[in-house]
Coordinates of C-alpha atoms in Angstrom, one line a residue:
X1 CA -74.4 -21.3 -13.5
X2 CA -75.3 -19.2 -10.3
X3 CA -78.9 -19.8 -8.9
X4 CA -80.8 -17.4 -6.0
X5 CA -82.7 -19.4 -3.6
X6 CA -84.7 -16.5 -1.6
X7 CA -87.0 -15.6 0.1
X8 CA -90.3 -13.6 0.0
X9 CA -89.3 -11.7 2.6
X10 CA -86.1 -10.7 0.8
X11 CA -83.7 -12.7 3.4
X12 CA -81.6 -13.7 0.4
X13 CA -77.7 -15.6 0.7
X14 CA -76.5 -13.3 -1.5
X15 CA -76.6 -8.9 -1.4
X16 CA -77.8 -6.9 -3.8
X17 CA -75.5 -4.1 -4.3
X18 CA -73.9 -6.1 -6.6
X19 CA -76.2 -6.4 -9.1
X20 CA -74.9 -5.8 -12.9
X21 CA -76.1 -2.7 -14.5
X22 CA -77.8 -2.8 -17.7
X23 CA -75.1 -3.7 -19.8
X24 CA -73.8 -6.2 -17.8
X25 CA -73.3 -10.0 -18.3
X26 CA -76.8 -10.9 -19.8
X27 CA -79.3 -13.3 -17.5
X28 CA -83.0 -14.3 -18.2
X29 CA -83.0 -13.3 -14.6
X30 CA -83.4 -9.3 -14.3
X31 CA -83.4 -7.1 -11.4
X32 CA -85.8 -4.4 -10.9
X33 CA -85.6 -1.3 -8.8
X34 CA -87.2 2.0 -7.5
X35 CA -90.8 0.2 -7.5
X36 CA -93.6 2.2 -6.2
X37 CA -94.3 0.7 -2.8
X38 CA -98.3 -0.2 -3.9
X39 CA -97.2 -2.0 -7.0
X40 CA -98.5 -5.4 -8.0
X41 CA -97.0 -8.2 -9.0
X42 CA -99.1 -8.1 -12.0
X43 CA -97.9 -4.8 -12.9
X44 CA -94.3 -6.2 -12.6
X45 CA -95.3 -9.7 -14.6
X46 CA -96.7 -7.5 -17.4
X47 CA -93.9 -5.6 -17.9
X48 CA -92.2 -9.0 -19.3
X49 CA -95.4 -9.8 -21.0
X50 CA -94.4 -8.8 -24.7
X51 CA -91.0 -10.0 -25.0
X52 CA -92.1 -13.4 -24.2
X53 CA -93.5 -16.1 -21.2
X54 CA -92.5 -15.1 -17.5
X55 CA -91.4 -17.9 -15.3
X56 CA -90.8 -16.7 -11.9
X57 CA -90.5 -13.7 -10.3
X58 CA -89.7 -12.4 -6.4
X59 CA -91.3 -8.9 -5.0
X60 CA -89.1 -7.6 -2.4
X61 CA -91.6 -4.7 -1.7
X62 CA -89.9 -3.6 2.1
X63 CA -86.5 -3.0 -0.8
X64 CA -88.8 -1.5 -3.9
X65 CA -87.0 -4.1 -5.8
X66 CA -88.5 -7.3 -7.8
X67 CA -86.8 -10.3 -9.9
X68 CA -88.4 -11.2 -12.9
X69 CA -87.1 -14.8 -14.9
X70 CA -88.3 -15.0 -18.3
X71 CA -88.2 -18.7 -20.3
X72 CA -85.1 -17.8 -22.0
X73 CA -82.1 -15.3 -21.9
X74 CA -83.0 -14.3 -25.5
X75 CA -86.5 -13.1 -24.1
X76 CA -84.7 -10.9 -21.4
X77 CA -82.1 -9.7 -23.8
X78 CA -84.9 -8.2 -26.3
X79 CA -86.6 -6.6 -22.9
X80 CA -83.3 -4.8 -21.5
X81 CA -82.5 -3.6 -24.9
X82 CA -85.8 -2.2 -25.3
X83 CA -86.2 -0.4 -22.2
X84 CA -82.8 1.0 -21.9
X85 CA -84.2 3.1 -24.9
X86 CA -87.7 3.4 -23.4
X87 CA -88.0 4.4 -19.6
X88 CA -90.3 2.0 -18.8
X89 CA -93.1 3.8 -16.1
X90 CA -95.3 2.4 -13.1
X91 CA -98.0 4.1 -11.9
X92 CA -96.3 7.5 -13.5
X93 CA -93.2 6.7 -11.9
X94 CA -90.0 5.5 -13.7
X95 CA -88.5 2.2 -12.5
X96 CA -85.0 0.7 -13.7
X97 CA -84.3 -2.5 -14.8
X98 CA -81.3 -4.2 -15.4
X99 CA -79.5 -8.1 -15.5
X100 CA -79.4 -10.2 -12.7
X101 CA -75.7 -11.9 -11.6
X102 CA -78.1 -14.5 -10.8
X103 CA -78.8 -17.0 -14.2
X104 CA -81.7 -18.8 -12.1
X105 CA -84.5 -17.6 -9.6
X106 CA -85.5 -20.2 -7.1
X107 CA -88.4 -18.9 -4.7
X108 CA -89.6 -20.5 -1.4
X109 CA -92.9 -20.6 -2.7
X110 CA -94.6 -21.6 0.7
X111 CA -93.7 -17.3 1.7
X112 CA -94.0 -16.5 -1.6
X113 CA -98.1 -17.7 -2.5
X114 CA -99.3 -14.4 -3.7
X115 CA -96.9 -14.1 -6.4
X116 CA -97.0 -18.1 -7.5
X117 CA -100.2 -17.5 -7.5
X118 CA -100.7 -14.7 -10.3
X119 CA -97.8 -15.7 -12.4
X120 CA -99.6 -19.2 -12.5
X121 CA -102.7 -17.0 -13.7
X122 CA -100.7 -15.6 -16.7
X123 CA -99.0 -19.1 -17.3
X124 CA -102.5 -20.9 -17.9
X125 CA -103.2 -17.6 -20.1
X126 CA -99.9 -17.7 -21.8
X127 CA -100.2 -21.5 -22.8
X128 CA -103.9 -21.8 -23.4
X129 CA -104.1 -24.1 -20.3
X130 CA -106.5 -24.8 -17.4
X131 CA -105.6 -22.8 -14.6
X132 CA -103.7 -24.8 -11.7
X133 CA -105.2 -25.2 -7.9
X134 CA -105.1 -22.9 -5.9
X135 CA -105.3 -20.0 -9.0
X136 CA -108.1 -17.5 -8.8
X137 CA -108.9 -16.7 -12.5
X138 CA -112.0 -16.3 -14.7
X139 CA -113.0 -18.8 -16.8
X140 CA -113.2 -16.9 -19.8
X141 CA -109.5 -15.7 -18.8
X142 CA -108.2 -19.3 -19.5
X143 CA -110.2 -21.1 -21.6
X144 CA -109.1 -21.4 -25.2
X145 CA -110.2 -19.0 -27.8
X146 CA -112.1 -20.6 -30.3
X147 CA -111.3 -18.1 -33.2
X148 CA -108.0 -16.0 -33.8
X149 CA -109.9 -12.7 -35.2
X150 CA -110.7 -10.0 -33.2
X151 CA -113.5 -7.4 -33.4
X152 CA -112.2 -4.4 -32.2
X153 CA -114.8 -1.1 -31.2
X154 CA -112.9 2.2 -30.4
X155 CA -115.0 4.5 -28.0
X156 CA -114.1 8.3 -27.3
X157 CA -112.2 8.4 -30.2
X158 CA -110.8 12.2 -29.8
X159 CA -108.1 11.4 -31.8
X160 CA -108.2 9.1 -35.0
X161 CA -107.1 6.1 -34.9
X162 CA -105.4 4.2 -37.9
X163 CA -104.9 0.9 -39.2
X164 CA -101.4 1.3 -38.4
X165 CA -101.4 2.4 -35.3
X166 CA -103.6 -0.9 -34.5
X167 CA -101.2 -2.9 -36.0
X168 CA -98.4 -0.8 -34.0
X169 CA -100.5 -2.1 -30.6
X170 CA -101.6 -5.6 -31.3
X171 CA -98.4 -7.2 -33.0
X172 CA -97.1 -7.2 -29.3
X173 CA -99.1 -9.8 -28.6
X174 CA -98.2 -12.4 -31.6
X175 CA -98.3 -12.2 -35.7
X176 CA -101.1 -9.7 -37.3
X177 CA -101.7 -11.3 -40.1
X178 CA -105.3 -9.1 -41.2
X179 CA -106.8 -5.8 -40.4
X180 CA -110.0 -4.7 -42.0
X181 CA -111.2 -1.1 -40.8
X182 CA -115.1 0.1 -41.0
X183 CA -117.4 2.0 -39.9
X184 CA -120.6 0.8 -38.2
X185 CA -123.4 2.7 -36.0
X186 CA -121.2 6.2 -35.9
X187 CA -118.8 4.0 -34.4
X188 CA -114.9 3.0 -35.6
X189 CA -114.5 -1.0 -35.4
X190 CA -112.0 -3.5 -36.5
X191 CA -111.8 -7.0 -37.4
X192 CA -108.5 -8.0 -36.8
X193 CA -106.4 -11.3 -37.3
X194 CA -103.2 -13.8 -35.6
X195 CA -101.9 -16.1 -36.9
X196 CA -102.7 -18.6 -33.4
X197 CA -105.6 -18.2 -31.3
X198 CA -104.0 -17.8 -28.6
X199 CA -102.1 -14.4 -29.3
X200 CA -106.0 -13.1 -29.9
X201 CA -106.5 -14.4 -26.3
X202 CA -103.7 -12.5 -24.3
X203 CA -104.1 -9.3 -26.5
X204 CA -107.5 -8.8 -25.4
X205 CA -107.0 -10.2 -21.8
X206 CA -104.4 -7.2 -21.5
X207 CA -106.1 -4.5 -23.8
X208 CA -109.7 -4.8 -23.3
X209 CA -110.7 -1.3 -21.4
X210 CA -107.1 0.3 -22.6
X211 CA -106.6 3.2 -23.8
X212 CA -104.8 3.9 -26.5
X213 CA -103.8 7.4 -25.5
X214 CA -104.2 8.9 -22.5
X215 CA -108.0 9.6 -21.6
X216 CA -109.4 8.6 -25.0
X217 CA -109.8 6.3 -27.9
X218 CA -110.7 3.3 -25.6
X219 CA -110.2 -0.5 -26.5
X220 CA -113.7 -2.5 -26.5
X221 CA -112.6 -6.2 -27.6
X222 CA -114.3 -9.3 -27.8
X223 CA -114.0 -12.6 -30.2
X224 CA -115.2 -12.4 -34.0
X225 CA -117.9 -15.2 -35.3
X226 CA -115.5 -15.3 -38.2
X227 CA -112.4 -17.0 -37.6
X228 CA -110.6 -16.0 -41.3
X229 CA -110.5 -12.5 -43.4
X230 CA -111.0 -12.1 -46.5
X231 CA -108.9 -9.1 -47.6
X232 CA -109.9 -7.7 -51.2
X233 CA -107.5 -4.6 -50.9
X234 CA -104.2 -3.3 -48.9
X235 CA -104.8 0.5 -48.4
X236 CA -105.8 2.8 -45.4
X237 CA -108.9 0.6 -44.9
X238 CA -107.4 -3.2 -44.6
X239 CA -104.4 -5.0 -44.9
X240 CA -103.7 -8.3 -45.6
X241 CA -99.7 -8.5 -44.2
X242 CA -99.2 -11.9 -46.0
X243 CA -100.0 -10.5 -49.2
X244 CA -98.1 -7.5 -50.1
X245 CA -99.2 -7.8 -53.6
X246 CA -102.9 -7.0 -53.3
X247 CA -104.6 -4.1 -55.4
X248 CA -105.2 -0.6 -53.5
X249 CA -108.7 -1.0 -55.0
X250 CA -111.2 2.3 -54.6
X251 CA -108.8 4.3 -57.3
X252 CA -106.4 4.9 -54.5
X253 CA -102.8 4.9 -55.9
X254 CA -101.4 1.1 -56.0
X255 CA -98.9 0.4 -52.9
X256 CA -95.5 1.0 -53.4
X257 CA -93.6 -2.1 -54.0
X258 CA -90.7 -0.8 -51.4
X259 CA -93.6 -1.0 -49.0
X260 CA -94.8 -4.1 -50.3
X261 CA -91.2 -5.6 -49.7
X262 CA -91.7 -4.0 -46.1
X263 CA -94.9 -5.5 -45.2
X264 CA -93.5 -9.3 -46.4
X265 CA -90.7 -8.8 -44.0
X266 CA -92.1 -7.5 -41.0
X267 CA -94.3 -10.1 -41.5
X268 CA -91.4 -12.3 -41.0
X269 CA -90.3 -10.2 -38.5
X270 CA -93.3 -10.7 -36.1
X271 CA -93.1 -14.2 -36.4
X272 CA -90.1 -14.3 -34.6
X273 CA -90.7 -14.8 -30.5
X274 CA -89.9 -11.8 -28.8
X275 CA -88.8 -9.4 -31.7
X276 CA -89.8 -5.9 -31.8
X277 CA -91.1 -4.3 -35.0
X278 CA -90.1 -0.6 -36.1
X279 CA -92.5 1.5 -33.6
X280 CA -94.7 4.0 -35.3
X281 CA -96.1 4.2 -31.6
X282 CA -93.6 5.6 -28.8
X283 CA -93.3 2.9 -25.6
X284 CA -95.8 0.8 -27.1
X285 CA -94.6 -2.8 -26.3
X286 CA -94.2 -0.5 -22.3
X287 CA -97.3 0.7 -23.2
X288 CA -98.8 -2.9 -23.9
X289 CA -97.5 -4.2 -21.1
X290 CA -98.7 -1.5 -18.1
X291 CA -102.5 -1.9 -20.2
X292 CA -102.1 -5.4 -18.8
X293 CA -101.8 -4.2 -15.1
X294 CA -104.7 -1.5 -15.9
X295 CA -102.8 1.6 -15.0
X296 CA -102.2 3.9 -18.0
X297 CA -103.0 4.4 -21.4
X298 CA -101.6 2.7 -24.3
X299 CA -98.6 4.5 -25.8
X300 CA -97.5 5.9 -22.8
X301 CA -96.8 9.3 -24.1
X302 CA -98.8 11.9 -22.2
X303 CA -95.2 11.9 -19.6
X304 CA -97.4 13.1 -16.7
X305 CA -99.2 15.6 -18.7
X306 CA -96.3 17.9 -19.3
X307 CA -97.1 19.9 -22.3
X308 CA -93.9 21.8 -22.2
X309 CA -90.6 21.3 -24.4
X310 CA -87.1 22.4 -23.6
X311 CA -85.4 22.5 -26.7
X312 CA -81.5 23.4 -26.7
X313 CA -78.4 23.5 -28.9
X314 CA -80.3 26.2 -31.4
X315 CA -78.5 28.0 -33.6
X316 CA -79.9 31.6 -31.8
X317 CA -78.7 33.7 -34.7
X318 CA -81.3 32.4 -36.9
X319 CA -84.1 30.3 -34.7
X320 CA -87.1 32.6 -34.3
X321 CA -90.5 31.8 -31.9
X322 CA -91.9 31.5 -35.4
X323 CA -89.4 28.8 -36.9
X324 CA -90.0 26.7 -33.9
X325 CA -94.3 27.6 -33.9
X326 CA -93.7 25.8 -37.7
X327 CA -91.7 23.0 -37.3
X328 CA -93.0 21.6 -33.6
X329 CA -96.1 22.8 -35.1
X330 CA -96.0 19.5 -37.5
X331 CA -96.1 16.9 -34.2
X332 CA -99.1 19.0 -31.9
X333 CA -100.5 22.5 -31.9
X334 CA -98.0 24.9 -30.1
X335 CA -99.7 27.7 -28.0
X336 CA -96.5 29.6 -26.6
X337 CA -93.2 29.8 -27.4
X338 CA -90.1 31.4 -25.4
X339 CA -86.5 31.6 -26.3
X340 CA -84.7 32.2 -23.0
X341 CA -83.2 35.7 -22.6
X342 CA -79.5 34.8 -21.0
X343 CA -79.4 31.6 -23.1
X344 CA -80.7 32.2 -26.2
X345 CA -79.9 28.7 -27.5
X346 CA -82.7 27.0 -25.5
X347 CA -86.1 27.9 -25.7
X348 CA -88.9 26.9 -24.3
X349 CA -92.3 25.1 -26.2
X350 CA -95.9 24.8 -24.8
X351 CA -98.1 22.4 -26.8
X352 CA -101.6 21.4 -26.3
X353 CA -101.2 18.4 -24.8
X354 CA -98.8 15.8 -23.1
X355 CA -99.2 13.7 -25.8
X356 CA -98.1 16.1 -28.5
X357 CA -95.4 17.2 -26.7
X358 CA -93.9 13.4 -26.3
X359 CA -94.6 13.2 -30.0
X360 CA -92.6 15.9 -30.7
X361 CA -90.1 14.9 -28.4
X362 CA -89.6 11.7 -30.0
X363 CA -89.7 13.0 -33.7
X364 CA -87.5 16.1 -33.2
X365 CA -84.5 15.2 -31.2
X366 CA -81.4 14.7 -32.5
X367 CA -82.8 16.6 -35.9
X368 CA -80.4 18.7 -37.4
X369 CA -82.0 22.5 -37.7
X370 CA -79.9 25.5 -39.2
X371 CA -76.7 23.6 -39.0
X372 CA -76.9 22.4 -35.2
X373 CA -78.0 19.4 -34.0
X374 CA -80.7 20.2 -31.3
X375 CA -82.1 18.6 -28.2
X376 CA -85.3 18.2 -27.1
X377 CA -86.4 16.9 -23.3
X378 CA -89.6 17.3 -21.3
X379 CA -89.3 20.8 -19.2
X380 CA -89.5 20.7 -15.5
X381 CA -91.9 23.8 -16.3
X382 CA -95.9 23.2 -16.6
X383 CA -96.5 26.2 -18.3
X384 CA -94.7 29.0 -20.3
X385 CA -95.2 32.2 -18.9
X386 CA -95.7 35.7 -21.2
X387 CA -93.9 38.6 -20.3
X388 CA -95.4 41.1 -18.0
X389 CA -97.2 43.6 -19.5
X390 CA -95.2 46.5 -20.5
X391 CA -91.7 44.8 -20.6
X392 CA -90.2 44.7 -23.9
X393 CA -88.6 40.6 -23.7
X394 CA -87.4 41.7 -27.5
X395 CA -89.5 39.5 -29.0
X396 CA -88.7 36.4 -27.6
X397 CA -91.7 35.0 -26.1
X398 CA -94.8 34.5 -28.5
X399 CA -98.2 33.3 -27.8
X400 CA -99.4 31.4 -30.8
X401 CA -102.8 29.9 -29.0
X402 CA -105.5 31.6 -31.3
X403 CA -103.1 30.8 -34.4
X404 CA -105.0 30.1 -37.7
X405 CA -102.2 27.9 -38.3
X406 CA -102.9 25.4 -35.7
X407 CA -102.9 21.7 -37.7
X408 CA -104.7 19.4 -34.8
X409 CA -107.8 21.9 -33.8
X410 CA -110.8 20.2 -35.6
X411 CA -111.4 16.5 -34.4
X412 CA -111.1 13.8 -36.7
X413 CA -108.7 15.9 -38.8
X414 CA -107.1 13.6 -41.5
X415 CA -103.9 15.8 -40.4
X416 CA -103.4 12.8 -37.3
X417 CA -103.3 10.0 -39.8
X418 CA -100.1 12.1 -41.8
X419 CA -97.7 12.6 -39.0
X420 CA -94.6 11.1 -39.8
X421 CA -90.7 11.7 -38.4
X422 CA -88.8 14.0 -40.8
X423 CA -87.6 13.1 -44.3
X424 CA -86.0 14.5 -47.1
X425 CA -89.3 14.0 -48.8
X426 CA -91.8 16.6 -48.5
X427 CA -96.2 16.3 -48.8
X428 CA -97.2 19.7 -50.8
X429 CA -100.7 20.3 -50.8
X430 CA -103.7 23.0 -51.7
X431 CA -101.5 23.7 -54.8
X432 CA -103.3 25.7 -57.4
X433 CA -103.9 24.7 -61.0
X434 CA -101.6 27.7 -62.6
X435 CA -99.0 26.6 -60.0
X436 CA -96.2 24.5 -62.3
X437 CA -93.8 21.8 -61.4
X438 CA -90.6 23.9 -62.0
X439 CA -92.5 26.8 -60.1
X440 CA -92.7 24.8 -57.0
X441 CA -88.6 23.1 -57.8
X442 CA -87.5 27.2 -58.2
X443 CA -89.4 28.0 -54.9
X444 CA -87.7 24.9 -52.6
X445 CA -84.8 25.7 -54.2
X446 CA -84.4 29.3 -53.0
X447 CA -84.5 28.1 -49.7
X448 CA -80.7 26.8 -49.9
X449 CA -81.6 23.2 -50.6
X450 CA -81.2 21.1 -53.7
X451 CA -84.3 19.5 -55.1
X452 CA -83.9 16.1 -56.3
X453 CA -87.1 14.6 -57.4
X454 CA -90.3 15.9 -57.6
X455 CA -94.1 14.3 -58.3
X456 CA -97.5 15.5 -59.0
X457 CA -100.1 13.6 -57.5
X458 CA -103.4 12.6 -59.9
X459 CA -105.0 16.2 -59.7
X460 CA -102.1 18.6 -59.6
X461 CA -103.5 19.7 -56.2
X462 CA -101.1 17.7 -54.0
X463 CA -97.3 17.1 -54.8
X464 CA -94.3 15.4 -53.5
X465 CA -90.8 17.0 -53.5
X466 CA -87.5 15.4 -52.1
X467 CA -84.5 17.4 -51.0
X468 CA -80.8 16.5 -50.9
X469 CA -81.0 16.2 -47.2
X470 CA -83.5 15.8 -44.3
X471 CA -81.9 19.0 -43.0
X472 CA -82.8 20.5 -46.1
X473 CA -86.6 19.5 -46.3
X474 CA -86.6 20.8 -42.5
X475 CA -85.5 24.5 -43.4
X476 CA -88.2 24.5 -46.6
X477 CA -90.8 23.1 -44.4
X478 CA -90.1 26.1 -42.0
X479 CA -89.8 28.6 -44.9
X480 CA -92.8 27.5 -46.7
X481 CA -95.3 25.8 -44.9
X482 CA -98.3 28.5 -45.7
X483 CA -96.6 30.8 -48.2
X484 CA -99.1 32.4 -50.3
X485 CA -99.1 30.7 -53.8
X486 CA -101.8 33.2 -54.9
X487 CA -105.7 32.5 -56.0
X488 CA -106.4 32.2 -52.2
X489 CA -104.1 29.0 -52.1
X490 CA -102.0 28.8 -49.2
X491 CA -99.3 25.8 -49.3
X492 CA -99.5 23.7 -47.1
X493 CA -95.8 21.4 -46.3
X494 CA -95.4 18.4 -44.4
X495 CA -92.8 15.4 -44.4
X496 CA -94.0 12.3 -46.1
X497 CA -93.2 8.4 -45.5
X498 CA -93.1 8.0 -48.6
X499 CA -89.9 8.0 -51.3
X500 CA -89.7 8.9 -55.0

């Protein structure tokens, strides 16, 4: 097995350029490059924090290049995968990481103190030990958490924030085992359980202060009296993950056992070291891991702040400004849209925010829309601009800002806790009373689709319908989403997580 004895300075026996790429030989040894030049070490130590315990690591800042050895190769493997599909950021600039030839990293630790010194920080903090000589860390930082529950507050909450979402964060960190959700002094809070006290210590060493998007929503923790949950229910409220089969309670409808089965086994899931769950957050493990160094907010999605979309690969001789205002209108509220006059299979998209625009990003690409496949990718654009006045663009630039349409507009709408990827199944709602089952299957189906299964809710008002296809629920959803059913009721579509 090849070793790297280096040192601080970079003065290594061996070159660089060498270095495998991503999909090289694998090495719990990888190679980091195009570092900002003010970076930390504990920016580049957190990166490695989810995927498991860090146990060396070289900054070769003159190069804007580090090494980072994890404890095993399994570790590093789990952290190359995931960032080869997540472009892992520091301070708002994209780095790359890839394996190391090298299987070991030995360091001259006389030249390399600084570093030896942190990693030894989040070693005692990683193991629940004293902190070595020499190591400048607080004493709260190290010593050993006397309970493995949480309590959670969530100021500037602009946008809500859900129980799974929490999960989503936290499970980075070690086994959620409980969630309970509340209320208190205007104020949203959580009480939140591991399975080891320990994992409660790192995951509010590294998300205390965070925020969970960018600007907002920020992460007050601190250590619960109680140090076991007592979980009566598992709905939107708590959660107990160990016990899929608990009553809904509160005349909600009773959890679907195919999400029961789904709990029980990312429960299992979670309780292996250095697995990833399913991420109903985008970058959050990347995300996790830069809260640790302090420098962005939790899912890193705002993408530097660009609110605008470049969407390609449309089928221009049936995409409208108005098909695309509906369906991106599902993920953020879109002010402007402009299909590109010499390339009308691109257009452009202008949403409210950076973070709806990653959202959508994430959610829409790769989608198939009126036969095509299309593409999605951050604009190099800031803004979308209208036509001048008096030019006729034939219609292809539309400014939907004062829509009525608009999903997101009122804070605390529960329209961010029902934002899901697209499905064959559909959410109907504001359905009204003299509005029959076979009138709403005749309607989806005269949008080209086949309906397959359909399902009232309780009071007739709300409804799920599932198409043949996802491609199929994406055309309804565009056709449909506010067509006047009469009596003042306009439908209102979205997709659903659910299956019928």
């Amino acid at each position: 097995m090849s070793s790297m004895v280096v040192t601080a300075n970079g003065n290594d026996s061996k070159k660089f350029k060498g270095e495998d790429k991503m999909d090289g030989a694998p090495s719990r040894v990888l190679h980091i490059r195009k570092l900002p030049g003010e970076v930390t070490e504990t920016e580049v130590i957190a990166l490695g924090l989810p995927f498991g315990k860090v146990t060396n690591i070289l900054m070769l800042k003159g190069k804007n290049q580090a090494f980072l050895e994890l404890a095993t190769e399994e570790a590093a493997i789990t952290m190359v995968n995931y960032y080869s599909a997540v472009t892992p950021h520091l301070r708002n600039q994209p780095i790359y990481i890839q394996y190391s030839n090298h299987k070991e990293l030995k360091t001259d630790n006389t030249l390399n103190q600084r570093a030896q010194a942190v990693l030894q920080a989040v070693t005692a903090v990683q193991t629940a030990n004293t902190p070595l000589s020499g190591t400048t860390v607080s004493e709260s930082a190290v010593t050993p958490a006397q309970s493995p529950v949480l309590r959670i507050i969530i100021d500037n909450m602009y946008y809500p924030v859900t129980l799974d979402v929490l999960h989503q964060i936290f499970s980075k960190f070690g086994a959620v085992l409980k969630i309970i959700t509340f209320t208190k002094n205007n104020q949203f809070q959580a009480l939140l359980q591991y399975g080891d006290p320990v994992n409660a210590q790192q995951a509010k060493l590294a998300l205390d202060g965070q925020n969970i998007y960018n600007a907002c929503c920020t992460l007050r923790i601190d250590f619960s009296k109680l140090v076991n949950l007592n979980v009566k229910y598992n709905n939107d409220k708590s959660r107990d993950y160990t016990r899929p089969d608990l009553p809904s309670g509160d005349g909600q409808p009773a959890l679907d056992p195919a999400i029961a089965a789904a709990f029980a086994k990312e429960t299992s899931l979670l309780a292996v070291p250095g697995a990833l769950s399913p991420l109903a957050i985008p970058n959050a493990a990347a995300a996790a891991a830069a809260a640790a160094a302090g420098r962005v907010g939790m899912p890193g999605v705002s993408a530097g702040g660009n609110t605008v979309l470049l969407v390609s690969n449309l089928n221009e001789e049936m995409v409208t400004p108005q098909s695309l205002f509906t369906l991106f209108g599902v993920y953020g509220d879109v002010q402007r849209v402009k299909i590109l006059y010499n390339k009308k299979d691109s257009a452009l998209i202008q949403m409210a925010d950076g973070n709806q625009s990653q959202l959508a990003m994430n959610h829409l690409n790769g989608q198939k829309m009126y036969g095509k496949i299309i593409r999605v990718t951050l604009s190099k654009h800031q803004t979308v601009q209208l036509p001048r006045e008096g030019l006729d663009d034939q219609g292809l630039t539309k400014d939907f800002g004062n829509s009525p349409l608009h999903r997101f507009k009122k804070p605390g709408s529960k329209n961010f806790q029902n934002i899901f990827p697209p499905s064959a199944t559909l959410h109907l709602s504001n359905i009204p009373p003299s509005v029959a089952e076979e009138d709403l299957r005749t309607l989806f189906a005269n949008t080209g689709g086949t309906v397959k299964a359909f399902k009232f809710f309780q009071d007739h008002k709300m409804a799920l319908l599932q198409m043949a296809t996802v491609e199929e629920a994406i055309q309804a959803l565009i056709d449909l989403h506010n067509y006047n059913l009469g009596e003042n009721h306009h439908l209102r579509v979205s997709f659903s997580k659910s299956t019928i």
